[in-house]
Amino acid sequence: MAKKGIHVFLAFLLLCFSASCMATKDLSAEEETYSGTQLEDDGHIVIGFSQVGSESDWRNANTQSFKDTFTTANGYYLLYEDAQQKQENQLRAVRNFILQEVDYIILDPIIETGWETVLMEAKDAGIPVIVVDRQVSVADESLYTCWVGSNFKAEGKRAAKWLENYLKEQGRANEQIEIVTLQGTLESTAQRGRTAGFRKILKKNKHWNMLEYKSGDFTQAKGQEVMEHFLNTYEQIDVVISENDNMTFGAVEAILAAGKTCGPQGDIIVLSFDAVRAALQFMQQGKINADFECNPLLGPIVLDIIEQLEKGEKVEKIQYVKEQYFDTSMDLGAILEERAY
Ligand code: GYE
């Protein structure tokens, strides 16, 4: 792809960005010596990354993966914008990236709808947009270059299938099972997929009763609040489906505070999504039954995509990452030793 000249304006913004980075981390000697003029000529590829927020451990690992991948040493400048879970902030960030004439935009869209106009603006400006993690729902798919992330529906199904097997093993296959679901941010791809995947198998299990779905917005604090509501409302809860680990941390706290227990030896079966390090440690402590992995390490995959685009190659439109699950029957100590997040 022919590289666009980077405006002095952009150089100025990048310098401000570097200055703000300096406040939080030590820059290498190489980074410290960059000047605006060098930025115009040094051939670095400029990436604007609009991130959802920092609501969860998964999100932080995901952000770190991009920051570690798109470094100046690797030939990139990463302009990072945290939208603090607000779509309006993301729209503003993307428009700023367009104004700054970045080479690529990476967008992790908080929800699926509402992207047509801004993506059209990026397309008109000739800036490829790589969508990551969550998806955009647009009639014209040429508005973005490609998407890479998880198969959330498969994750939801995997969780329900795990529950089916577990209940069978426990001799509870014909028991009435009362379930509650802590949903993620409503209308996000992760929420929609996990809910839909689980529901598919739920429908086939006539003894399973979904008492309520309620969103905890993927955060620990709201997860705890929603779980308190469930515990105050329903006398019997056999299973909690929590659509991410941070809500699970809050939910477990609420369960223990209510004088109940959870996990393989407890009153309530807890199934979680993401499988971040702290959740696997919770599992080691017997507080979670199973965790369905969602891989946040998307930076290197997007790097490959950009390298292909730079060579003028065509890239796959939809790219799923590989995932697995974990439960207490596994050697979690050994798994944790190898785990990158
Ligand atoms: O599961 C959750 C995060 O979109 C896959 O967002 C992501 C989800 C992840 O806040 O922890």
PDB file of C-alpha atoms in Angstrom, residues 54-303:
ATOM      1  CA  SER A  54     -10.387  -1.362  30.376  1.00  0.00           C
ATOM      2  CA  GLU A  55     -13.340  -3.138  31.927  1.00  0.00           C
ATOM      3  CA  SER A  56     -11.733  -6.546  32.399  1.00  0.00           C
ATOM      4  CA  ASP A  57      -8.536  -8.577  32.706  1.00  0.00           C
ATOM      5  CA  TRP A  58      -9.236  -9.897  29.207  1.00  0.00           C
ATOM      6  CA  ARG A  59      -9.382  -6.352  27.866  1.00  0.00           C
ATOM      7  CA  ASN A  60      -6.119  -5.371  29.547  1.00  0.00           C
ATOM      8  CA  ALA A  61      -4.366  -8.420  28.091  1.00  0.00           C
ATOM      9  CA  ASN A  62      -5.789  -7.549  24.694  1.00  0.00           C
ATOM     10  CA  THR A  63      -4.587  -3.933  24.874  1.00  0.00           C
ATOM     11  CA  GLN A  64      -1.150  -5.084  26.010  1.00  0.00           C
ATOM     12  CA  SER A  65      -0.942  -7.506  23.095  1.00  0.00           C
ATOM     13  CA  PHE A  66      -1.401  -4.615  20.623  1.00  0.00           C
ATOM     14  CA  LYS A  67       1.002  -2.341  22.495  1.00  0.00           C
ATOM     15  CA  ASP A  68       3.675  -5.048  22.601  1.00  0.00           C
ATOM     16  CA  THR A  69       3.252  -5.832  18.904  1.00  0.00           C
ATOM     17  CA  PHE A  70       3.023  -2.425  17.280  1.00  0.00           C
ATOM     18  CA  THR A  71       6.203  -0.869  18.659  1.00  0.00           C
ATOM     19  CA  THR A  72       8.460   1.719  17.072  1.00  0.00           C
ATOM     20  CA  ALA A  73      11.211  -0.913  17.072  1.00  0.00           C
ATOM     21  CA  ASN A  74       8.952  -3.027  14.830  1.00  0.00           C
ATOM     22  CA  GLY A  75       8.358  -0.080  12.490  1.00  0.00           C
ATOM     23  CA  TYR A  76       5.006   1.144  13.842  1.00  0.00           C
ATOM     24  CA  TYR A  77       3.474   4.048  15.715  1.00  0.00           C
ATOM     25  CA  LEU A  78       0.431   3.013  17.674  1.00  0.00           C
ATOM     26  CA  LEU A  79      -2.064   5.727  18.524  1.00  0.00           C
ATOM     27  CA  TYR A  80      -4.117   4.166  21.301  1.00  0.00           C
ATOM     28  CA  GLU A  81      -7.539   5.461  22.325  1.00  0.00           C
ATOM     29  CA  ASP A  82      -9.515   4.000  25.237  1.00  0.00           C
ATOM     30  CA  ALA A  83     -13.256   4.628  24.662  1.00  0.00           C
ATOM     31  CA  GLN A  84     -14.219   3.899  28.268  1.00  0.00           C
ATOM     32  CA  GLN A  85     -17.099   1.675  27.145  1.00  0.00           C
ATOM     33  CA  LYS A  86     -18.797   4.473  25.163  1.00  0.00           C
ATOM     34  CA  GLN A  87     -19.508   4.220  21.456  1.00  0.00           C
ATOM     35  CA  GLU A  88     -19.554   8.014  21.042  1.00  0.00           C
ATOM     36  CA  ASN A  89     -15.903   8.069  22.209  1.00  0.00           C
ATOM     37  CA  GLN A  90     -15.048   5.407  19.645  1.00  0.00           C
ATOM     38  CA  LEU A  91     -16.708   7.361  16.843  1.00  0.00           C
ATOM     39  CA  ARG A  92     -14.714  10.437  17.831  1.00  0.00           C
ATOM     40  CA  ALA A  93     -11.468   8.449  18.003  1.00  0.00           C
ATOM     41  CA  VAL A  94     -11.970   6.937  14.551  1.00  0.00           C
ATOM     42  CA  ARG A  95     -12.760  10.357  13.078  1.00  0.00           C
ATOM     43  CA  ASN A  96      -9.587  11.747  14.648  1.00  0.00           C
ATOM     44  CA  PHE A  97      -7.563   8.904  13.156  1.00  0.00           C
ATOM     45  CA  ILE A  98      -9.000   9.761   9.741  1.00  0.00           C
ATOM     46  CA  LEU A  99      -8.076  13.437  10.222  1.00  0.00           C
ATOM     47  CA  GLN A 100      -4.575  12.371  11.220  1.00  0.00           C
ATOM     48  CA  GLU A 101      -4.290  10.316   8.031  1.00  0.00           C
ATOM     49  CA  VAL A 102      -3.145   7.173   9.803  1.00  0.00           C
ATOM     50  CA  ASP A 103      -2.195   4.207   7.623  1.00  0.00           C
ATOM     51  CA  TYR A 104      -4.535   1.711   9.295  1.00  0.00           C
ATOM     52  CA  ILE A 105      -7.341   1.793  11.811  1.00  0.00           C
ATOM     53  CA  ILE A 106      -7.895  -1.067  14.243  1.00  0.00           C
ATOM     54  CA  LEU A 107     -11.397  -0.974  15.683  1.00  0.00           C
ATOM     55  CA  ASP A 108     -12.736  -3.079  18.549  1.00  0.00           C
ATOM     56  CA  PRO A 109     -16.395  -2.018  18.411  1.00  0.00           C
ATOM     57  CA  ILE A 110     -18.218  -1.940  21.726  1.00  0.00           C
ATOM     58  CA  ILE A 111     -21.531  -2.883  20.109  1.00  0.00           C
ATOM     59  CA  GLU A 112     -22.299  -4.093  16.592  1.00  0.00           C
ATOM     60  CA  THR A 113     -24.550  -1.348  15.237  1.00  0.00           C
ATOM     61  CA  GLY A 114     -24.034   2.318  14.344  1.00  0.00           C
ATOM     62  CA  TRP A 115     -20.791   2.076  12.352  1.00  0.00           C
ATOM     63  CA  GLU A 116     -21.880   2.650   8.728  1.00  0.00           C
ATOM     64  CA  THR A 117     -21.215   6.382   8.463  1.00  0.00           C
ATOM     65  CA  VAL A 118     -17.820   6.477  10.130  1.00  0.00           C
ATOM     66  CA  LEU A 119     -16.633   3.389   8.234  1.00  0.00           C
ATOM     67  CA  MET A 120     -17.741   5.053   5.010  1.00  0.00           C
ATOM     68  CA  GLU A 121     -15.661   8.091   5.992  1.00  0.00           C
ATOM     69  CA  ALA A 122     -12.611   5.848   6.532  1.00  0.00           C
ATOM     70  CA  LYS A 123     -13.218   4.109   3.219  1.00  0.00           C
ATOM     71  CA  ASP A 124     -13.524   7.440   1.391  1.00  0.00           C
ATOM     72  CA  ALA A 125     -10.222   8.485   2.981  1.00  0.00           C
ATOM     73  CA  GLY A 126      -8.640   5.239   1.721  1.00  0.00           C
ATOM     74  CA  ILE A 127      -7.791   3.970   5.210  1.00  0.00           C
ATOM     75  CA  PRO A 128      -8.219   0.217   5.736  1.00  0.00           C
ATOM     76  CA  VAL A 129     -10.117  -0.695   8.897  1.00  0.00           C
ATOM     77  CA  ILE A 130      -9.308  -3.967  10.646  1.00  0.00           C
ATOM     78  CA  VAL A 131     -12.073  -4.945  13.057  1.00  0.00           C
ATOM     79  CA  VAL A 132     -10.964  -7.015  16.052  1.00  0.00           C
ATOM     80  CA  ASP A 133     -12.660  -9.023  18.818  1.00  0.00           C
ATOM     81  CA  ARG A 134     -16.261  -7.788  18.523  1.00  0.00           C
ATOM     82  CA  GLN A 135     -17.944  -7.377  15.169  1.00  0.00           C
ATOM     83  CA  VAL A 136     -19.701  -4.639  13.230  1.00  0.00           C
ATOM     84  CA  SER A 137     -23.057  -5.252  11.641  1.00  0.00           C
ATOM     85  CA  VAL A 138     -23.037  -3.424   8.296  1.00  0.00           C
ATOM     86  CA  ALA A 139     -24.932  -4.160   5.082  1.00  0.00           C
ATOM     87  CA  ASP A 140     -21.880  -3.349   2.945  1.00  0.00           C
ATOM     88  CA  GLU A 141     -19.003  -5.582   4.030  1.00  0.00           C
ATOM     89  CA  SER A 142     -16.530  -3.645   1.904  1.00  0.00           C
ATOM     90  CA  LEU A 143     -16.653  -0.987   4.660  1.00  0.00           C
ATOM     91  CA  TYR A 144     -13.984  -2.919   6.572  1.00  0.00           C
ATOM     92  CA  THR A 145     -11.020  -4.963   5.444  1.00  0.00           C
ATOM     93  CA  CYS A 146     -11.404  -7.965   7.719  1.00  0.00           C
ATOM     94  CA  TRP A 147     -12.309  -9.143  11.200  1.00  0.00           C
ATOM     95  CA  VAL A 148     -10.337 -11.307  13.610  1.00  0.00           C
ATOM     96  CA  GLY A 149     -11.591 -12.650  16.941  1.00  0.00           C
ATOM     97  CA  SER A 150     -13.351 -15.449  18.780  1.00  0.00           C
ATOM     98  CA  ASN A 151     -16.273 -17.632  17.874  1.00  0.00           C
ATOM     99  CA  PHE A 152     -18.453 -16.540  20.777  1.00  0.00           C
ATOM    100  CA  LYS A 153     -21.376 -18.720  19.794  1.00  0.00           C
ATOM    101  CA  ALA A 154     -19.101 -21.765  19.842  1.00  0.00           C
ATOM    102  CA  GLU A 155     -17.893 -20.712  23.303  1.00  0.00           C
ATOM    103  CA  GLY A 156     -21.491 -20.550  24.576  1.00  0.00           C
ATOM    104  CA  LYS A 157     -22.307 -23.967  23.119  1.00  0.00           C
ATOM    105  CA  ARG A 158     -19.115 -25.436  24.564  1.00  0.00           C
ATOM    106  CA  ALA A 159     -20.176 -24.237  28.031  1.00  0.00           C
ATOM    107  CA  ALA A 160     -23.662 -25.740  27.727  1.00  0.00           C
ATOM    108  CA  LYS A 161     -22.288 -29.046  26.420  1.00  0.00           C
ATOM    109  CA  TRP A 162     -19.865 -29.119  29.341  1.00  0.00           C
ATOM    110  CA  LEU A 163     -22.790 -28.609  31.740  1.00  0.00           C
ATOM    111  CA  GLU A 164     -24.763 -31.401  30.069  1.00  0.00           C
ATOM    112  CA  ASN A 165     -21.889 -33.843  30.570  1.00  0.00           C
ATOM    113  CA  TYR A 166     -21.150 -32.701  34.087  1.00  0.00           C
ATOM    114  CA  LEU A 167     -24.752 -33.097  35.236  1.00  0.00           C
ATOM    115  CA  LYS A 168     -24.852 -36.534  33.637  1.00  0.00           C
ATOM    116  CA  GLU A 169     -21.678 -37.532  35.492  1.00  0.00           C
ATOM    117  CA  GLN A 170     -23.168 -36.235  38.731  1.00  0.00           C
ATOM    118  CA  GLY A 171     -26.318 -38.292  38.179  1.00  0.00           C
ATOM    119  CA  ARG A 172     -28.375 -35.115  37.816  1.00  0.00           C
ATOM    120  CA  ALA A 173     -29.362 -35.461  34.165  1.00  0.00           C
ATOM    121  CA  ASN A 174     -33.079 -35.659  34.955  1.00  0.00           C
ATOM    122  CA  GLU A 175     -33.111 -33.136  37.769  1.00  0.00           C
ATOM    123  CA  GLN A 176     -34.754 -29.739  37.410  1.00  0.00           C
ATOM    124  CA  ILE A 177     -31.801 -27.300  37.092  1.00  0.00           C
ATOM    125  CA  GLU A 178     -32.296 -23.625  37.922  1.00  0.00           C
ATOM    126  CA  ILE A 179     -29.942 -21.333  35.990  1.00  0.00           C
ATOM    127  CA  VAL A 180     -29.169 -17.603  35.942  1.00  0.00           C
ATOM    128  CA  THR A 181     -27.051 -15.791  33.356  1.00  0.00           C
ATOM    129  CA  LEU A 182     -24.875 -12.775  33.988  1.00  0.00           C
ATOM    130  CA  GLN A 183     -24.675 -11.255  30.563  1.00  0.00           C
ATOM    131  CA  GLY A 184     -21.926  -9.044  29.193  1.00  0.00           C
ATOM    132  CA  THR A 185     -22.476  -5.621  27.635  1.00  0.00           C
ATOM    133  CA  LEU A 186     -25.787  -5.960  25.818  1.00  0.00           C
ATOM    134  CA  GLU A 187     -25.543  -6.018  22.016  1.00  0.00           C
ATOM    135  CA  SER A 188     -21.803  -6.666  22.053  1.00  0.00           C
ATOM    136  CA  THR A 189     -20.762  -9.619  19.913  1.00  0.00           C
ATOM    137  CA  ALA A 190     -19.328 -11.450  22.930  1.00  0.00           C
ATOM    138  CA  GLN A 191     -22.646 -11.188  24.795  1.00  0.00           C
ATOM    139  CA  ARG A 192     -24.808 -12.035  21.800  1.00  0.00           C
ATOM    140  CA  GLY A 193     -22.745 -15.049  20.790  1.00  0.00           C
ATOM    141  CA  ARG A 194     -22.307 -16.545  24.252  1.00  0.00           C
ATOM    142  CA  THR A 195     -25.995 -16.121  25.097  1.00  0.00           C
ATOM    143  CA  ALA A 196     -27.122 -17.573  21.761  1.00  0.00           C
ATOM    144  CA  GLY A 197     -24.699 -20.501  21.879  1.00  0.00           C
ATOM    145  CA  PHE A 198     -25.737 -21.511  25.383  1.00  0.00           C
ATOM    146  CA  ARG A 199     -29.425 -21.032  24.613  1.00  0.00           C
ATOM    147  CA  LYS A 200     -29.207 -23.416  21.666  1.00  0.00           C
ATOM    148  CA  ILE A 201     -28.323 -26.309  23.962  1.00  0.00           C
ATOM    149  CA  LEU A 202     -30.550 -24.994  26.786  1.00  0.00           C
ATOM    150  CA  LYS A 203     -33.599 -25.430  24.553  1.00  0.00           C
ATOM    151  CA  LYS A 204     -32.820 -29.123  24.117  1.00  0.00           C
ATOM    152  CA  ASN A 205     -32.636 -29.715  27.877  1.00  0.00           C
ATOM    153  CA  LYS A 206     -36.210 -29.703  29.057  1.00  0.00           C
ATOM    154  CA  HIS A 207     -35.159 -29.920  32.721  1.00  0.00           C
ATOM    155  CA  TRP A 208     -33.125 -26.737  32.532  1.00  0.00           C
ATOM    156  CA  ASN A 209     -34.910 -23.589  33.591  1.00  0.00           C
ATOM    157  CA  MET A 210     -33.363 -20.191  32.844  1.00  0.00           C
ATOM    158  CA  LEU A 211     -34.632 -18.012  35.679  1.00  0.00           C
ATOM    159  CA  GLU A 212     -33.235 -14.728  34.380  1.00  0.00           C
ATOM    160  CA  TYR A 213     -30.739 -13.052  32.072  1.00  0.00           C
ATOM    161  CA  LYS A 214     -29.282  -9.776  33.338  1.00  0.00           C
ATOM    162  CA  SER A 215     -26.322  -7.724  32.196  1.00  0.00           C
ATOM    163  CA  GLY A 216     -23.369  -7.002  34.470  1.00  0.00           C
ATOM    164  CA  ASP A 217     -21.609  -5.083  31.678  1.00  0.00           C
ATOM    165  CA  PHE A 218     -18.491  -7.308  31.881  1.00  0.00           C
ATOM    166  CA  THR A 219     -17.308  -5.644  35.122  1.00  0.00           C
ATOM    167  CA  GLN A 220     -16.630  -7.110  38.541  1.00  0.00           C
ATOM    168  CA  ALA A 221     -18.656  -4.476  40.425  1.00  0.00           C
ATOM    169  CA  LYS A 222     -21.782  -4.940  38.300  1.00  0.00           C
ATOM    170  CA  GLY A 223     -21.323  -8.705  38.289  1.00  0.00           C
ATOM    171  CA  GLN A 224     -21.470  -8.655  42.066  1.00  0.00           C
ATOM    172  CA  GLU A 225     -24.506  -6.367  42.081  1.00  0.00           C
ATOM    173  CA  VAL A 226     -26.438  -8.526  39.615  1.00  0.00           C
ATOM    174  CA  MET A 227     -25.549 -11.709  41.491  1.00  0.00           C
ATOM    175  CA  GLU A 228     -26.814 -10.133  44.717  1.00  0.00           C
ATOM    176  CA  HIS A 229     -30.064  -9.412  42.901  1.00  0.00           C
ATOM    177  CA  PHE A 230     -30.300 -13.045  41.705  1.00  0.00           C
ATOM    178  CA  LEU A 231     -29.616 -14.382  45.201  1.00  0.00           C
ATOM    179  CA  ASN A 232     -32.233 -12.074  46.727  1.00  0.00           C
ATOM    180  CA  THR A 233     -34.810 -13.015  44.111  1.00  0.00           C
ATOM    181  CA  TYR A 234     -34.497 -16.784  43.682  1.00  0.00           C
ATOM    182  CA  GLU A 235     -34.544 -19.332  46.440  1.00  0.00           C
ATOM    183  CA  GLN A 236     -32.842 -22.026  44.424  1.00  0.00           C
ATOM    184  CA  ILE A 237     -29.985 -21.362  41.994  1.00  0.00           C
ATOM    185  CA  ASP A 238     -28.078 -24.402  40.735  1.00  0.00           C
ATOM    186  CA  VAL A 239     -25.958 -22.839  38.002  1.00  0.00           C
ATOM    187  CA  VAL A 240     -24.508 -19.406  37.244  1.00  0.00           C
ATOM    188  CA  ILE A 241     -23.433 -18.699  33.685  1.00  0.00           C
ATOM    189  CA  SER A 242     -21.190 -15.655  33.809  1.00  0.00           C
ATOM    190  CA  GLU A 243     -20.236 -14.248  30.423  1.00  0.00           C
ATOM    191  CA  ASN A 244     -16.804 -13.099  31.577  1.00  0.00           C
ATOM    192  CA  ASP A 245     -14.309 -13.715  34.360  1.00  0.00           C
ATOM    193  CA  ASN A 246     -14.491 -10.300  35.983  1.00  0.00           C
ATOM    194  CA  MET A 247     -18.252 -10.624  36.511  1.00  0.00           C
ATOM    195  CA  THR A 248     -17.501 -14.081  37.900  1.00  0.00           C
ATOM    196  CA  PHE A 249     -15.130 -12.608  40.493  1.00  0.00           C
ATOM    197  CA  GLY A 250     -17.962 -10.302  41.638  1.00  0.00           C
ATOM    198  CA  ALA A 251     -20.519 -13.109  41.536  1.00  0.00           C
ATOM    199  CA  VAL A 252     -18.381 -15.436  43.667  1.00  0.00           C
ATOM    200  CA  GLU A 253     -17.999 -12.667  46.221  1.00  0.00           C
ATOM    201  CA  ALA A 254     -21.773 -12.201  46.326  1.00  0.00           C
ATOM    202  CA  ILE A 255     -22.350 -15.961  46.687  1.00  0.00           C
ATOM    203  CA  LEU A 256     -19.900 -16.279  49.581  1.00  0.00           C
ATOM    204  CA  ALA A 257     -21.274 -13.132  51.257  1.00  0.00           C
ATOM    205  CA  ALA A 258     -24.757 -14.682  51.088  1.00  0.00           C
ATOM    206  CA  GLY A 259     -23.451 -17.657  53.061  1.00  0.00           C
ATOM    207  CA  LYS A 260     -23.538 -20.022  50.059  1.00  0.00           C
ATOM    208  CA  THR A 261     -20.747 -21.933  48.406  1.00  0.00           C
ATOM    209  CA  CYS A 262     -19.812 -22.529  44.786  1.00  0.00           C
ATOM    210  CA  GLY A 263     -17.555 -24.658  42.612  1.00  0.00           C
ATOM    211  CA  PRO A 264     -17.241 -28.446  42.427  1.00  0.00           C
ATOM    212  CA  GLN A 265     -17.776 -28.941  46.186  1.00  0.00           C
ATOM    213  CA  GLY A 266     -20.313 -26.132  46.606  1.00  0.00           C
ATOM    214  CA  ASP A 267     -24.018 -25.371  46.250  1.00  0.00           C
ATOM    215  CA  ILE A 268     -23.772 -23.499  42.958  1.00  0.00           C
ATOM    216  CA  ILE A 269     -22.063 -24.549  39.717  1.00  0.00           C
ATOM    217  CA  VAL A 270     -20.188 -21.588  38.200  1.00  0.00           C
ATOM    218  CA  LEU A 271     -19.273 -21.445  34.513  1.00  0.00           C
ATOM    219  CA  SER A 272     -17.215 -18.541  33.242  1.00  0.00           C
ATOM    220  CA  PHE A 273     -15.717 -17.188  30.022  1.00  0.00           C
ATOM    221  CA  ASP A 274     -12.263 -15.770  29.138  1.00  0.00           C
ATOM    222  CA  ALA A 275     -10.021 -18.054  31.262  1.00  0.00           C
ATOM    223  CA  VAL A 276      -7.655 -15.331  32.408  1.00  0.00           C
ATOM    224  CA  ARG A 277      -4.942 -16.185  34.924  1.00  0.00           C
ATOM    225  CA  ALA A 278      -6.858 -14.952  38.014  1.00  0.00           C
ATOM    226  CA  ALA A 279      -9.878 -17.051  37.032  1.00  0.00           C
ATOM    227  CA  LEU A 280      -7.806 -20.204  36.682  1.00  0.00           C
ATOM    228  CA  GLN A 281      -6.450 -19.461  40.149  1.00  0.00           C
ATOM    229  CA  PHE A 282     -10.065 -19.177  41.387  1.00  0.00           C
ATOM    230  CA  MET A 283     -10.651 -22.551  39.804  1.00  0.00           C
ATOM    231  CA  GLN A 284      -7.629 -23.992  41.610  1.00  0.00           C
ATOM    232  CA  GLN A 285      -9.249 -22.753  44.834  1.00  0.00           C
ATOM    233  CA  GLY A 286     -12.422 -24.626  43.891  1.00  0.00           C
ATOM    234  CA  LYS A 287     -14.624 -21.561  43.324  1.00  0.00           C
ATOM    235  CA  ILE A 288     -15.288 -22.015  39.584  1.00  0.00           C
ATOM    236  CA  ASN A 289     -16.209 -25.263  37.840  1.00  0.00           C
ATOM    237  CA  ALA A 290     -15.175 -24.544  34.278  1.00  0.00           C
ATOM    238  CA  ASP A 291     -13.906 -21.657  32.174  1.00  0.00           C
ATOM    239  CA  PHE A 292     -14.289 -21.271  28.424  1.00  0.00           C
ATOM    240  CA  GLU A 293     -11.309 -19.617  26.893  1.00  0.00           C
ATOM    241  CA  CYS A 294     -11.384 -16.455  24.839  1.00  0.00           C
ATOM    242  CA  ASN A 295      -7.984 -15.576  23.440  1.00  0.00           C
ATOM    243  CA  PRO A 296      -7.087 -11.870  23.816  1.00  0.00           C
ATOM    244  CA  LEU A 297      -3.687 -12.098  22.109  1.00  0.00           C
ATOM    245  CA  LEU A 298      -4.775 -10.619  18.809  1.00  0.00           C
ATOM    246  CA  GLY A 299      -1.854  -8.221  18.229  1.00  0.00           C
ATOM    247  CA  PRO A 300       0.442 -10.674  16.381  1.00  0.00           C
ATOM    248  CA  ILE A 301      -2.440 -11.862  14.185  1.00  0.00           C
ATOM    249  CA  VAL A 302      -3.254  -8.301  13.161  1.00  0.00           C
ATOM    250  CA  LEU A 303       0.459  -7.717  12.529  1.00  0.00           C
TER     251      LEU A 303
END
